[in-house]
Short mmCIF file of N, CA and C in Angstrom, two decimals:
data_model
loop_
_atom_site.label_atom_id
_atom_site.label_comp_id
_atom_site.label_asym_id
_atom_site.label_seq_id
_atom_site.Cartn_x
_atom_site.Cartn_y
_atom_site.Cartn_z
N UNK A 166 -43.40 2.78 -4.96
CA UNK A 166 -41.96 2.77 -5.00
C UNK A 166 -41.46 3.11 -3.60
N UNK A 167 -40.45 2.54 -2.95
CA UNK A 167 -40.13 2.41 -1.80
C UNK A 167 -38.38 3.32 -2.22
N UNK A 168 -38.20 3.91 -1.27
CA UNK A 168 -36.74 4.98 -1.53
C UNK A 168 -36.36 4.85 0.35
N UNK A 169 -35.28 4.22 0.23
CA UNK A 169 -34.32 3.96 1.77
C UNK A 169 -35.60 3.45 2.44
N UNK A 170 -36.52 2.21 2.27
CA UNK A 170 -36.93 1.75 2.79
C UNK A 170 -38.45 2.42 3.44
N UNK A 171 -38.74 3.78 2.99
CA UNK A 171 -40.00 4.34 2.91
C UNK A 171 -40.51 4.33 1.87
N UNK A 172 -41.43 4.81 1.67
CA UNK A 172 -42.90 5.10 0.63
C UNK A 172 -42.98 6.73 0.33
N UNK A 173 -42.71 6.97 -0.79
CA UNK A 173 -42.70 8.90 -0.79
C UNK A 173 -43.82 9.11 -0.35
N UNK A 174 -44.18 10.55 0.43
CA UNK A 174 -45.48 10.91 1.17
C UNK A 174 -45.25 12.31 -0.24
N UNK A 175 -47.26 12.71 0.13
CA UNK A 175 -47.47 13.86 -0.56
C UNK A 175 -46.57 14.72 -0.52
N UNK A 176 -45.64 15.54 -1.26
CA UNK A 176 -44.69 16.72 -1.23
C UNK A 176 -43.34 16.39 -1.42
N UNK A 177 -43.33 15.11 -1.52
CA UNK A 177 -41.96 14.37 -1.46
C UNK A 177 -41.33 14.78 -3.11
N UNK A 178 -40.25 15.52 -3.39
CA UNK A 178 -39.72 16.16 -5.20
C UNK A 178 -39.74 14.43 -5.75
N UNK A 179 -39.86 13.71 -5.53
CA UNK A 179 -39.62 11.75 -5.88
C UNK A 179 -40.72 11.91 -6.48
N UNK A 180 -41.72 12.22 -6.44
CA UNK A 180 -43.09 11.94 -6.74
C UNK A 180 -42.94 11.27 -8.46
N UNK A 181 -42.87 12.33 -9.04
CA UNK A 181 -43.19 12.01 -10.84
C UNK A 181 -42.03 12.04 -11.34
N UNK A 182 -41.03 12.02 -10.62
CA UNK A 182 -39.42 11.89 -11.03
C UNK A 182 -39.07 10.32 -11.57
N UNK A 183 -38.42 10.19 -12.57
CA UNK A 183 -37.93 8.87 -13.06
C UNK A 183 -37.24 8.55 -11.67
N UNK A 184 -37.11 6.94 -11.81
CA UNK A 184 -36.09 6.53 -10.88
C UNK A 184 -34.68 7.14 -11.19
N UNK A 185 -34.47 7.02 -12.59
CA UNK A 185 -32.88 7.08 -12.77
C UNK A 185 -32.72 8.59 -12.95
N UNK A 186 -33.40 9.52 -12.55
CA UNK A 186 -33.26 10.96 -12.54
C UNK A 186 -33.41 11.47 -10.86
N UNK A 187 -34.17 10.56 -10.26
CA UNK A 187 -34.28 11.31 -8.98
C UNK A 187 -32.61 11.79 -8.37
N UNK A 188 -32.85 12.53 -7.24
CA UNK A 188 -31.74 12.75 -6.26
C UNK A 188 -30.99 11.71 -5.48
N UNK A 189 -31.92 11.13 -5.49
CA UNK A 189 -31.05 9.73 -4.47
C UNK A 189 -30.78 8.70 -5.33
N UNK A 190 -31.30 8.87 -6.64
CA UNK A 190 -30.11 7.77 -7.61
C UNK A 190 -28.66 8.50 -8.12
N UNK A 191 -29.14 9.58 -8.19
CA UNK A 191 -27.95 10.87 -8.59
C UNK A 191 -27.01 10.58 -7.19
N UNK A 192 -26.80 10.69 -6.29
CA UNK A 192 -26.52 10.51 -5.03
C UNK A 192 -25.82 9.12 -4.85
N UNK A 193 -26.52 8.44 -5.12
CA UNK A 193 -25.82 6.25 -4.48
C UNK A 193 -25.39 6.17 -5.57
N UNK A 194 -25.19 7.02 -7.07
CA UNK A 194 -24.76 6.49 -7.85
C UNK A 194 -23.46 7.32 -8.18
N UNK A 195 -23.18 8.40 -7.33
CA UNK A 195 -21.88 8.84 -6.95
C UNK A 195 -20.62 8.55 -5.73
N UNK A 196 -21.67 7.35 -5.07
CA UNK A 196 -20.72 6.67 -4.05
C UNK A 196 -19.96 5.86 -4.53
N UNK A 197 -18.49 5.76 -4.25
CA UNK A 197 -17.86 4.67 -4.54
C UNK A 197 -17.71 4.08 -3.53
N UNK A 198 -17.56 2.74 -4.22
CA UNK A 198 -17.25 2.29 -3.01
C UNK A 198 -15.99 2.34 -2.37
N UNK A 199 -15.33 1.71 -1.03
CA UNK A 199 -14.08 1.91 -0.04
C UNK A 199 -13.38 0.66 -1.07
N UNK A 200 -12.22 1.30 -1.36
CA UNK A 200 -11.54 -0.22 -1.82
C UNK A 200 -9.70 -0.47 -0.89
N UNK A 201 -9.57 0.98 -0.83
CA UNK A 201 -8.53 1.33 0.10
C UNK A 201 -8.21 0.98 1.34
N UNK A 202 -6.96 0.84 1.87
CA UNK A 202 -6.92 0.15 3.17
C UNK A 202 -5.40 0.43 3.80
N UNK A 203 -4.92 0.25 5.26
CA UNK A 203 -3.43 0.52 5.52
C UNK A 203 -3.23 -0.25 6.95
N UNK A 204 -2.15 -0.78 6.63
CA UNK A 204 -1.89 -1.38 7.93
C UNK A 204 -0.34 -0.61 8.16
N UNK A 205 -0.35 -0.65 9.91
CA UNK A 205 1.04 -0.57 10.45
C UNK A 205 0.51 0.99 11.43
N UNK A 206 1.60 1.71 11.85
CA UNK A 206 2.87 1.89 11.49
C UNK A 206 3.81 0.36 12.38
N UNK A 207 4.38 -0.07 12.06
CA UNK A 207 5.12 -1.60 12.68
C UNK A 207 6.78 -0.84 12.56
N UNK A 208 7.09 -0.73 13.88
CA UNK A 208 8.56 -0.44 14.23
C UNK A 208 8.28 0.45 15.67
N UNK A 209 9.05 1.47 15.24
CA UNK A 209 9.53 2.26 16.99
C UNK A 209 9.40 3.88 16.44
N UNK A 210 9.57 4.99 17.30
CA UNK A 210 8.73 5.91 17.06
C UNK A 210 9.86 7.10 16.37
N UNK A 211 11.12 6.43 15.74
CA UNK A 211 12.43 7.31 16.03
C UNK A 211 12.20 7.88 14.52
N UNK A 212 12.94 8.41 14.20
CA UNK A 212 13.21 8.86 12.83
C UNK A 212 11.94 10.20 12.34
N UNK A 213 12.49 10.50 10.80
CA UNK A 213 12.38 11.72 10.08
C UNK A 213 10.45 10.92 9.32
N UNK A 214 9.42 11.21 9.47
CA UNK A 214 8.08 10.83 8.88
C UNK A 214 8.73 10.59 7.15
N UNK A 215 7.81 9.67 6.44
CA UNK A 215 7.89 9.99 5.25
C UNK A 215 6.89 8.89 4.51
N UNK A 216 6.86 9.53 3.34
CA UNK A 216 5.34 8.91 3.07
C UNK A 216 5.50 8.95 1.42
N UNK A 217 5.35 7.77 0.69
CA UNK A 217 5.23 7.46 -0.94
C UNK A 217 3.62 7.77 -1.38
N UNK A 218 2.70 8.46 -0.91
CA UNK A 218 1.62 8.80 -1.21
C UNK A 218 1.16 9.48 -3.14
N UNK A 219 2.38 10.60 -3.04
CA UNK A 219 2.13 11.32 -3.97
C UNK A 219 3.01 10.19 -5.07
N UNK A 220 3.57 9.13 -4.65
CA UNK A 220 4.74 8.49 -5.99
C UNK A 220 3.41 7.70 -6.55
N UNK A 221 2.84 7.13 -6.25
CA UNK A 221 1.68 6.14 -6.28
C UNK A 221 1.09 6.82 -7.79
N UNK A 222 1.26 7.98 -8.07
CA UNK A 222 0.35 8.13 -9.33
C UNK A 222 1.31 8.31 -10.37
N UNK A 223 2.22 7.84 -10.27
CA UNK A 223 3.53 7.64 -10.78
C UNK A 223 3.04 5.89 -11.76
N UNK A 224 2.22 5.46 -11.13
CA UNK A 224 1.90 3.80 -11.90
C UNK A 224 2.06 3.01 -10.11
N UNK A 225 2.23 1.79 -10.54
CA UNK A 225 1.65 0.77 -9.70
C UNK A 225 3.47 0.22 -9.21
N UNK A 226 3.66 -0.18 -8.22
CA UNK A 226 5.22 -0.58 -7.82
C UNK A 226 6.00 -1.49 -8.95
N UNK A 227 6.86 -0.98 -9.45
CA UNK A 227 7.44 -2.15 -10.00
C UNK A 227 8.74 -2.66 -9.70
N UNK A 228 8.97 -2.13 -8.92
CA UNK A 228 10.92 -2.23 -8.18
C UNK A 228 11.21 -1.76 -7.07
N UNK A 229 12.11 -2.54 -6.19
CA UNK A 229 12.26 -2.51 -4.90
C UNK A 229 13.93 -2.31 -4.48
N UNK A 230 14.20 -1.03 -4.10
CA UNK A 230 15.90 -1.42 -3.74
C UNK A 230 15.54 -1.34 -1.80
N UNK A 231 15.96 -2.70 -1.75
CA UNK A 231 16.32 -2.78 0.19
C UNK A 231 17.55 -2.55 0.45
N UNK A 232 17.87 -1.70 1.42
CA UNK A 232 19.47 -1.58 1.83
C UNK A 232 19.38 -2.31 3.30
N UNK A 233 20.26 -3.58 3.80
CA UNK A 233 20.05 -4.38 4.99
C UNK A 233 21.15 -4.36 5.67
N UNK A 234 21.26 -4.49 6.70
CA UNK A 234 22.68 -5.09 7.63
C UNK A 234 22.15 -6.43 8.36
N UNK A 235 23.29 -6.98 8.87
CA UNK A 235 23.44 -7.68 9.31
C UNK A 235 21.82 -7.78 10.63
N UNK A 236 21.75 -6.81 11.14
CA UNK A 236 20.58 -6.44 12.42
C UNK A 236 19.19 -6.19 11.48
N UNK A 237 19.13 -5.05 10.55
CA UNK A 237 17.96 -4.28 10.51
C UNK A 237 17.81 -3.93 8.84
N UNK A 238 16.66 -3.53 8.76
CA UNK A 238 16.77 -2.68 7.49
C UNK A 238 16.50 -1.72 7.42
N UNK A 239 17.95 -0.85 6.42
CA UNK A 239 18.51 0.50 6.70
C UNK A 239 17.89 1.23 5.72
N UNK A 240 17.43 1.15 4.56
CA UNK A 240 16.79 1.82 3.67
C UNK A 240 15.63 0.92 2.74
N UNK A 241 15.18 2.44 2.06
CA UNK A 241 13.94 1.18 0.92
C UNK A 241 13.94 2.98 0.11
N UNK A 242 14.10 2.31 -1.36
CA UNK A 242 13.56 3.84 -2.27
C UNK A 242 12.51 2.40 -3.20
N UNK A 243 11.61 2.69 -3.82
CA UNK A 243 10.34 2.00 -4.59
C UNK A 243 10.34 3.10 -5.48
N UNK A 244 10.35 2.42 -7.04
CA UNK A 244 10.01 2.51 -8.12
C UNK A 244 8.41 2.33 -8.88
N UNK A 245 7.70 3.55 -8.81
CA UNK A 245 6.45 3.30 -9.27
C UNK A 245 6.42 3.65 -10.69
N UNK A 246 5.49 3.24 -11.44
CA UNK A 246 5.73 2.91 -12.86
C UNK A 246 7.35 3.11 -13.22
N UNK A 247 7.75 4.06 -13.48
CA UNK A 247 8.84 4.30 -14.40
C UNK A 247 9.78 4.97 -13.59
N UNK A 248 9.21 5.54 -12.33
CA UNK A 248 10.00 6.46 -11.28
C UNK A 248 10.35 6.28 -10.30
N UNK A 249 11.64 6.42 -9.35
CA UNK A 249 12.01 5.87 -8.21
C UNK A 249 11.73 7.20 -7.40
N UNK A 250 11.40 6.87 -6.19
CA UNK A 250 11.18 7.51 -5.10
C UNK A 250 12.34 7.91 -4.37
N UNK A 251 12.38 9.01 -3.97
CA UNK A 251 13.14 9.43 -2.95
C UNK A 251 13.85 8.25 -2.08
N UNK A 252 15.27 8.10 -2.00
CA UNK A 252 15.60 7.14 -0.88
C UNK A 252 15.40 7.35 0.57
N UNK A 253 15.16 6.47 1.59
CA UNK A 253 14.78 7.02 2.85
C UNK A 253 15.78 5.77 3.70
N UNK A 254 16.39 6.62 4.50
CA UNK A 254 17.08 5.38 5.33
C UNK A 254 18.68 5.62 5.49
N UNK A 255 19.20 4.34 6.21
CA UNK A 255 20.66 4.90 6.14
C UNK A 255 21.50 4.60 4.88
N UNK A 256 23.05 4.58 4.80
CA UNK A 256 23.79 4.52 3.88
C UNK A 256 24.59 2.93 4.14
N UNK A 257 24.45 2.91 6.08
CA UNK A 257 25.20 1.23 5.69
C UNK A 257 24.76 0.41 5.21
N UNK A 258 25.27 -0.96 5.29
CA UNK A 258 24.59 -2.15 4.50
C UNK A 258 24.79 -2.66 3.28
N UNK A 259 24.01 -3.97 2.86
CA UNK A 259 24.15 -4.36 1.29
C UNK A 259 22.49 -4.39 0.71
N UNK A 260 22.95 -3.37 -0.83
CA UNK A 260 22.27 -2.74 -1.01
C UNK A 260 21.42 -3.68 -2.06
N UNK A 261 19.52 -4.38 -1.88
CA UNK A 261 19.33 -5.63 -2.73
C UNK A 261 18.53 -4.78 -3.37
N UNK A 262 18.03 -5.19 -4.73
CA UNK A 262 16.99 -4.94 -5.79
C UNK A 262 15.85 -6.11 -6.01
N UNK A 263 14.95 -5.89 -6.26
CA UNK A 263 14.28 -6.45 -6.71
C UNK A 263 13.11 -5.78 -7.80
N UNK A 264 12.99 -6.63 -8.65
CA UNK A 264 11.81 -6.18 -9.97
C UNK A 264 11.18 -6.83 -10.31
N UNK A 265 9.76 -6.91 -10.11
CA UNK A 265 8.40 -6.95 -10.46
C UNK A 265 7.95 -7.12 -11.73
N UNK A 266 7.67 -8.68 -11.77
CA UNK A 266 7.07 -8.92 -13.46
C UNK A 266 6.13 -7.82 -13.77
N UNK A 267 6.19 -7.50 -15.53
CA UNK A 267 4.98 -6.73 -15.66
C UNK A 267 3.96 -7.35 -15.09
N UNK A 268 3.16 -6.27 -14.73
CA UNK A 268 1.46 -6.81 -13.99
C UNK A 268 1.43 -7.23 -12.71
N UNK A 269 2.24 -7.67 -11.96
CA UNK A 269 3.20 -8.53 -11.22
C UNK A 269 2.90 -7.38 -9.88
N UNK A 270 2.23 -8.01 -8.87
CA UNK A 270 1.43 -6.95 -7.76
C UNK A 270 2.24 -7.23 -6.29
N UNK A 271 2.49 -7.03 -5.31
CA UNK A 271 2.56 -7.48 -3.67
C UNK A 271 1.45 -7.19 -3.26
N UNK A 272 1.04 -8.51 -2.66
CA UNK A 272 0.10 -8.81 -2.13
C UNK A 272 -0.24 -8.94 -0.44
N UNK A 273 1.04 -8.98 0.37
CA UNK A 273 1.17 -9.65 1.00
C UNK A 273 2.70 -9.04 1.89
N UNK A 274 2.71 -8.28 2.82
CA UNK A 274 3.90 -8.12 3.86
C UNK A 274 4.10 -8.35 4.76
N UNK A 275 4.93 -9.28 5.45
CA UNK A 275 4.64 -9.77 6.83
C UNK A 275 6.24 -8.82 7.09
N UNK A 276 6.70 -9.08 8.09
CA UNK A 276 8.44 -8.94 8.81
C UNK A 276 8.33 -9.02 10.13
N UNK A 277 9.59 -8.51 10.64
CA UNK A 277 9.50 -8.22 12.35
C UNK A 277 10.41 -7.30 12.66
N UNK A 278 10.24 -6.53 13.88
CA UNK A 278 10.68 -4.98 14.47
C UNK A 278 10.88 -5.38 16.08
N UNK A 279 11.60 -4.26 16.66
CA UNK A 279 11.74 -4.39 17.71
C UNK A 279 11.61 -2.70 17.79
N UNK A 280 13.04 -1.88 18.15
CA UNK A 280 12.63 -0.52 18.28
C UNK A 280 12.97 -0.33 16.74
N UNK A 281 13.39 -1.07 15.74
CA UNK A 281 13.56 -0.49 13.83
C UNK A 281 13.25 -1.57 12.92
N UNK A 282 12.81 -1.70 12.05
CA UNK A 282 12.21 -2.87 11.41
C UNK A 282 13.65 -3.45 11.00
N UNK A 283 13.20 -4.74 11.01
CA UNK A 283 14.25 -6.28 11.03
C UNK A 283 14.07 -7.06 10.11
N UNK A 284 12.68 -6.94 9.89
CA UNK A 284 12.70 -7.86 8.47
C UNK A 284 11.41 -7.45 7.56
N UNK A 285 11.37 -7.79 6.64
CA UNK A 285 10.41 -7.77 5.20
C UNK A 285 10.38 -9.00 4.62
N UNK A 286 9.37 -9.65 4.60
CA UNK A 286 9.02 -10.85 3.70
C UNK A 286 7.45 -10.28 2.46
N UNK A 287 8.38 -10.08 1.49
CA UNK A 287 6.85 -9.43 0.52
C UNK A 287 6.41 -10.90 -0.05
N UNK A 288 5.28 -10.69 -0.95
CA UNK A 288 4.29 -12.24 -1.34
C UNK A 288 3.90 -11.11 -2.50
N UNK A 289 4.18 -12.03 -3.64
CA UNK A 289 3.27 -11.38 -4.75
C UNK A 289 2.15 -12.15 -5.10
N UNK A 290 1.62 -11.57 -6.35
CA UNK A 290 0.63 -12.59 -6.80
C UNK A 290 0.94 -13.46 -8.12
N UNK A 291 2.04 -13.16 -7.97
CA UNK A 291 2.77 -14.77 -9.03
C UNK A 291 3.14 -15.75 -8.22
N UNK A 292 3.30 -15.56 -7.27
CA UNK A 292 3.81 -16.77 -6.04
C UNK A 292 5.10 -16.27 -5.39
N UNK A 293 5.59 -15.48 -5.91
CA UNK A 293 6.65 -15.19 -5.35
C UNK A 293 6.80 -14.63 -3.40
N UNK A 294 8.25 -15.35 -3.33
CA UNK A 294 8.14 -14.69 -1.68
C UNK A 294 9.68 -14.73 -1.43
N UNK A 295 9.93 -13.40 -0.86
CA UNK A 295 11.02 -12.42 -1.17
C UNK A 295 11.30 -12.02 0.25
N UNK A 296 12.10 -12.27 1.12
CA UNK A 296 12.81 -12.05 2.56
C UNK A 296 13.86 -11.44 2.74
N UNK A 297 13.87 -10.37 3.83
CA UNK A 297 15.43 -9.54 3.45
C UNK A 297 15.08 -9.10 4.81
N UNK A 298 16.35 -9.34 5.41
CA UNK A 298 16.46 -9.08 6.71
C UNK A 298 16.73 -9.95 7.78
N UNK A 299 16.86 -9.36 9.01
CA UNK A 299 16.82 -11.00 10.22
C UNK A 299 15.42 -11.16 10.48
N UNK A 300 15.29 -12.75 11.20
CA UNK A 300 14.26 -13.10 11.51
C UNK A 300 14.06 -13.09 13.10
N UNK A 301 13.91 -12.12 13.75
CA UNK A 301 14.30 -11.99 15.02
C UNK A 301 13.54 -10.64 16.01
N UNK A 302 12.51 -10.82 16.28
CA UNK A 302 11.42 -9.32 17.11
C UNK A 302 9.82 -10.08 16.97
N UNK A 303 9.55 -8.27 17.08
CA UNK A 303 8.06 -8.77 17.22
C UNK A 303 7.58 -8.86 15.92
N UNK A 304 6.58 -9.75 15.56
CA UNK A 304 6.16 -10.38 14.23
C UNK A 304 5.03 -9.29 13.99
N UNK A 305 4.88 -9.31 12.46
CA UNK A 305 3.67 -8.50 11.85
C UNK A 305 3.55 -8.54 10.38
N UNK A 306 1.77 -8.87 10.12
CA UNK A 306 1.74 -9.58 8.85
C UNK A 306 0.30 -9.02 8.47
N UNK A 307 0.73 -8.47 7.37
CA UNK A 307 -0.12 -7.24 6.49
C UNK A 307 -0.80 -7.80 5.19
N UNK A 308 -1.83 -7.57 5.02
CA UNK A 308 -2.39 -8.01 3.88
C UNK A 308 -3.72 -6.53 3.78
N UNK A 309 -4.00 -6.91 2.42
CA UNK A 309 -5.55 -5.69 1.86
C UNK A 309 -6.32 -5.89 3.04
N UNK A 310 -7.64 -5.21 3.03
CA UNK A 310 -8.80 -5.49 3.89
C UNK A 310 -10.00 -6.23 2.45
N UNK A 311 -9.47 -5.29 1.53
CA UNK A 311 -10.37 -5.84 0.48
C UNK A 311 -9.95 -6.24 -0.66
N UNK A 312 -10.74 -7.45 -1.41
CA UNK A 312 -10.14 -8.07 -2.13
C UNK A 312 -9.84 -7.73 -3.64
N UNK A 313 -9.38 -8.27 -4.28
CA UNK A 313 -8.41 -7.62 -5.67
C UNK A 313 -7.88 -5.94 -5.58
N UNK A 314 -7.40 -6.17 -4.33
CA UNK A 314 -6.46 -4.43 -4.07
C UNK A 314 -5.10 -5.21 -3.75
N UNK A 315 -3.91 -4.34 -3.86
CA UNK A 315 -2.55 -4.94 -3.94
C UNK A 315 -1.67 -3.35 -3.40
N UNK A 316 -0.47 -3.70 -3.06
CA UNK A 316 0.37 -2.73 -2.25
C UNK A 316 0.16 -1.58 -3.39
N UNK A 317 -0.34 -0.34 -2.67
CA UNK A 317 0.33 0.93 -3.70
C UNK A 317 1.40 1.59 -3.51
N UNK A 318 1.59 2.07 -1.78
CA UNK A 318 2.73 2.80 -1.68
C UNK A 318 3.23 2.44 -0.12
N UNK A 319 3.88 2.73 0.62
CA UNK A 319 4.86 2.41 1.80
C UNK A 319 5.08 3.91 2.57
N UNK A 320 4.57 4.21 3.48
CA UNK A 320 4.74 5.09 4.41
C UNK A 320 5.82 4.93 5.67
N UNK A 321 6.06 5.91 6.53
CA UNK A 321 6.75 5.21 7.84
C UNK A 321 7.86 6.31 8.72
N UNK A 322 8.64 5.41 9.07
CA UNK A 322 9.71 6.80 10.00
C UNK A 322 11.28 6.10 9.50
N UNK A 323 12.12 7.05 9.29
CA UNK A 323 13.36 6.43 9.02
C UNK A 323 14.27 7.85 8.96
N UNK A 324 15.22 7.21 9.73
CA UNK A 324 16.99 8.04 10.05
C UNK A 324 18.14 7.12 9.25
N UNK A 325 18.41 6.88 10.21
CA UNK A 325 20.19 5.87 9.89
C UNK A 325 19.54 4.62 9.62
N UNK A 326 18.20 4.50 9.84
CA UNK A 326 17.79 2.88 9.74
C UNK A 326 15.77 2.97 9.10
N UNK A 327 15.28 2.03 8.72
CA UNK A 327 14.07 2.37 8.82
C UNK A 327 13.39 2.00 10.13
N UNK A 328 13.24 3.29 11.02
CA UNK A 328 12.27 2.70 12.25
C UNK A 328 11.23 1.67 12.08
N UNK A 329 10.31 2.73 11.28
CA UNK A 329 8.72 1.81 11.43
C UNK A 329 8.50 2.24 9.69
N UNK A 330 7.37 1.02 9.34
CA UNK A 330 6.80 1.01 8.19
C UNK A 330 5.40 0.83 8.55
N UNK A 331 4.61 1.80 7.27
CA UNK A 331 3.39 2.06 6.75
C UNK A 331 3.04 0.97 5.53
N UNK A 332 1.80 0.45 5.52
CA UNK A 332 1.36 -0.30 4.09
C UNK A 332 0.10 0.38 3.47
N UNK A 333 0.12 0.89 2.41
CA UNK A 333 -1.17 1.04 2.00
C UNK A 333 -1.69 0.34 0.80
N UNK A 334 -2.74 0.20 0.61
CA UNK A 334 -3.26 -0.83 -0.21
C UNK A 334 -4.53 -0.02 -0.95
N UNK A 335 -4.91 -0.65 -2.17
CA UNK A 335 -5.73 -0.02 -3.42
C UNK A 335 -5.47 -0.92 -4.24
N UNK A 336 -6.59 -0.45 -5.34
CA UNK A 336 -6.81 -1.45 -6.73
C UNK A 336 -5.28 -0.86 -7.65
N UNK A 337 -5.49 -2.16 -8.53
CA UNK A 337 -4.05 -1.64 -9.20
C UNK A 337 -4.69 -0.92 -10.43
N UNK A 338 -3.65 0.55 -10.54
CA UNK A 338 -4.16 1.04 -11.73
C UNK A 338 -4.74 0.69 -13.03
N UNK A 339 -5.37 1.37 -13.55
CA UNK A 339 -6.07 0.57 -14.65
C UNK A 339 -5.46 1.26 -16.01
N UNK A 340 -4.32 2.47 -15.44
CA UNK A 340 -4.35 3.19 -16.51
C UNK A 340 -2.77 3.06 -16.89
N UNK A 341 -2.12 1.77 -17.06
CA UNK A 341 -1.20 1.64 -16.38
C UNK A 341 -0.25 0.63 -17.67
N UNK A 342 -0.46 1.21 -18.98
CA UNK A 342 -0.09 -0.53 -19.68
C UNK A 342 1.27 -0.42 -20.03
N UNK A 343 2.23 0.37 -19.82
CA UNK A 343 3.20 0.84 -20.13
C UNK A 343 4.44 0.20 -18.90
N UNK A 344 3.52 0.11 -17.85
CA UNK A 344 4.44 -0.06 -16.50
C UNK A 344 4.98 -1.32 -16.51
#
């Protein structure tokens, strides 16, 4: 029997141990694997930190309010399962919603920033594709690293406007049938 590519030597505890009892099956069979992933921060360095980390176990995103002007976008609060998040951002602007078929994931964020983010184009995995904002800075386009993971939560910096945005990405809950 070969273990990480050696041969147990005399003294080795492997010796008369089952495979599925030894230490190093106990061990690789407590690794998970990485399914997690984050792109950004994409904007400018201004504003108050803030981070949807802890909303995330709240369920999986299902609603989106963007607050926009004419230039930039001024706010974002996200609704995970049943609960809205803290609003972050300013008060001007017109204020859009959007809601997420059940099951219904983002897959997919591109926009553009200069010194405060300018635009949001989300992509779900129904086909949908959803734009709010101007089309006008530097471009940036976010997706998982790994596959069947979908947006969980939105990190970033925001005052009177949202500076910069965070993406993080994970499998979609499994525990979740209610959302």
């Amino acid at each position: 029997m070969k273990i990480c590519g050696r041969t147990p030597r005399d003294g080795d505890s492997l010796g008369d141990t089952p495979p599925s009892l030894s230490p190093l099956y106990i061990v690789l069979s407590l690794v998970q694997p990485r399914l997690s992933s984050y792109n950004g921060e994409y904007g400018g360095g201004g504003g108050e930190r803030f981070s949807h980390s802890g909303n995330q176990l709240d369920g999986p995103i299902t609603a989106i309010r963007i607050r926009v002007s004419t230039y930039y976008i001024i706010g974002l609060q996200v609704r995970y399962g049943k609960e809205w998040s803290n609003y972050v951002g300013g008060s001007q602007g017109e204020l859009e919603e959007l809601f997420l078929y059940p099951g219904e994931s983002i897959i997919q964020v591109s926009g553009k920033y200069k010194k405060y983010l300018r635009q949001l184009i989300l992509v779900t995995d129904k086909g949908r594709y959803l734009s709010y904002g101007k089309d006008t800075g530097t471009s940036f386009n976010a997706a998982p690293l790994y596959p069947n993971t979908v947006l969980r939560f939105f990190s970033g910096r925001a005052g009177a406007v949202i500076d910069a945005i965070g993406l993080h990405w994970d499998v979609y809950p499994s525990d979740c049938g209610s959302c």
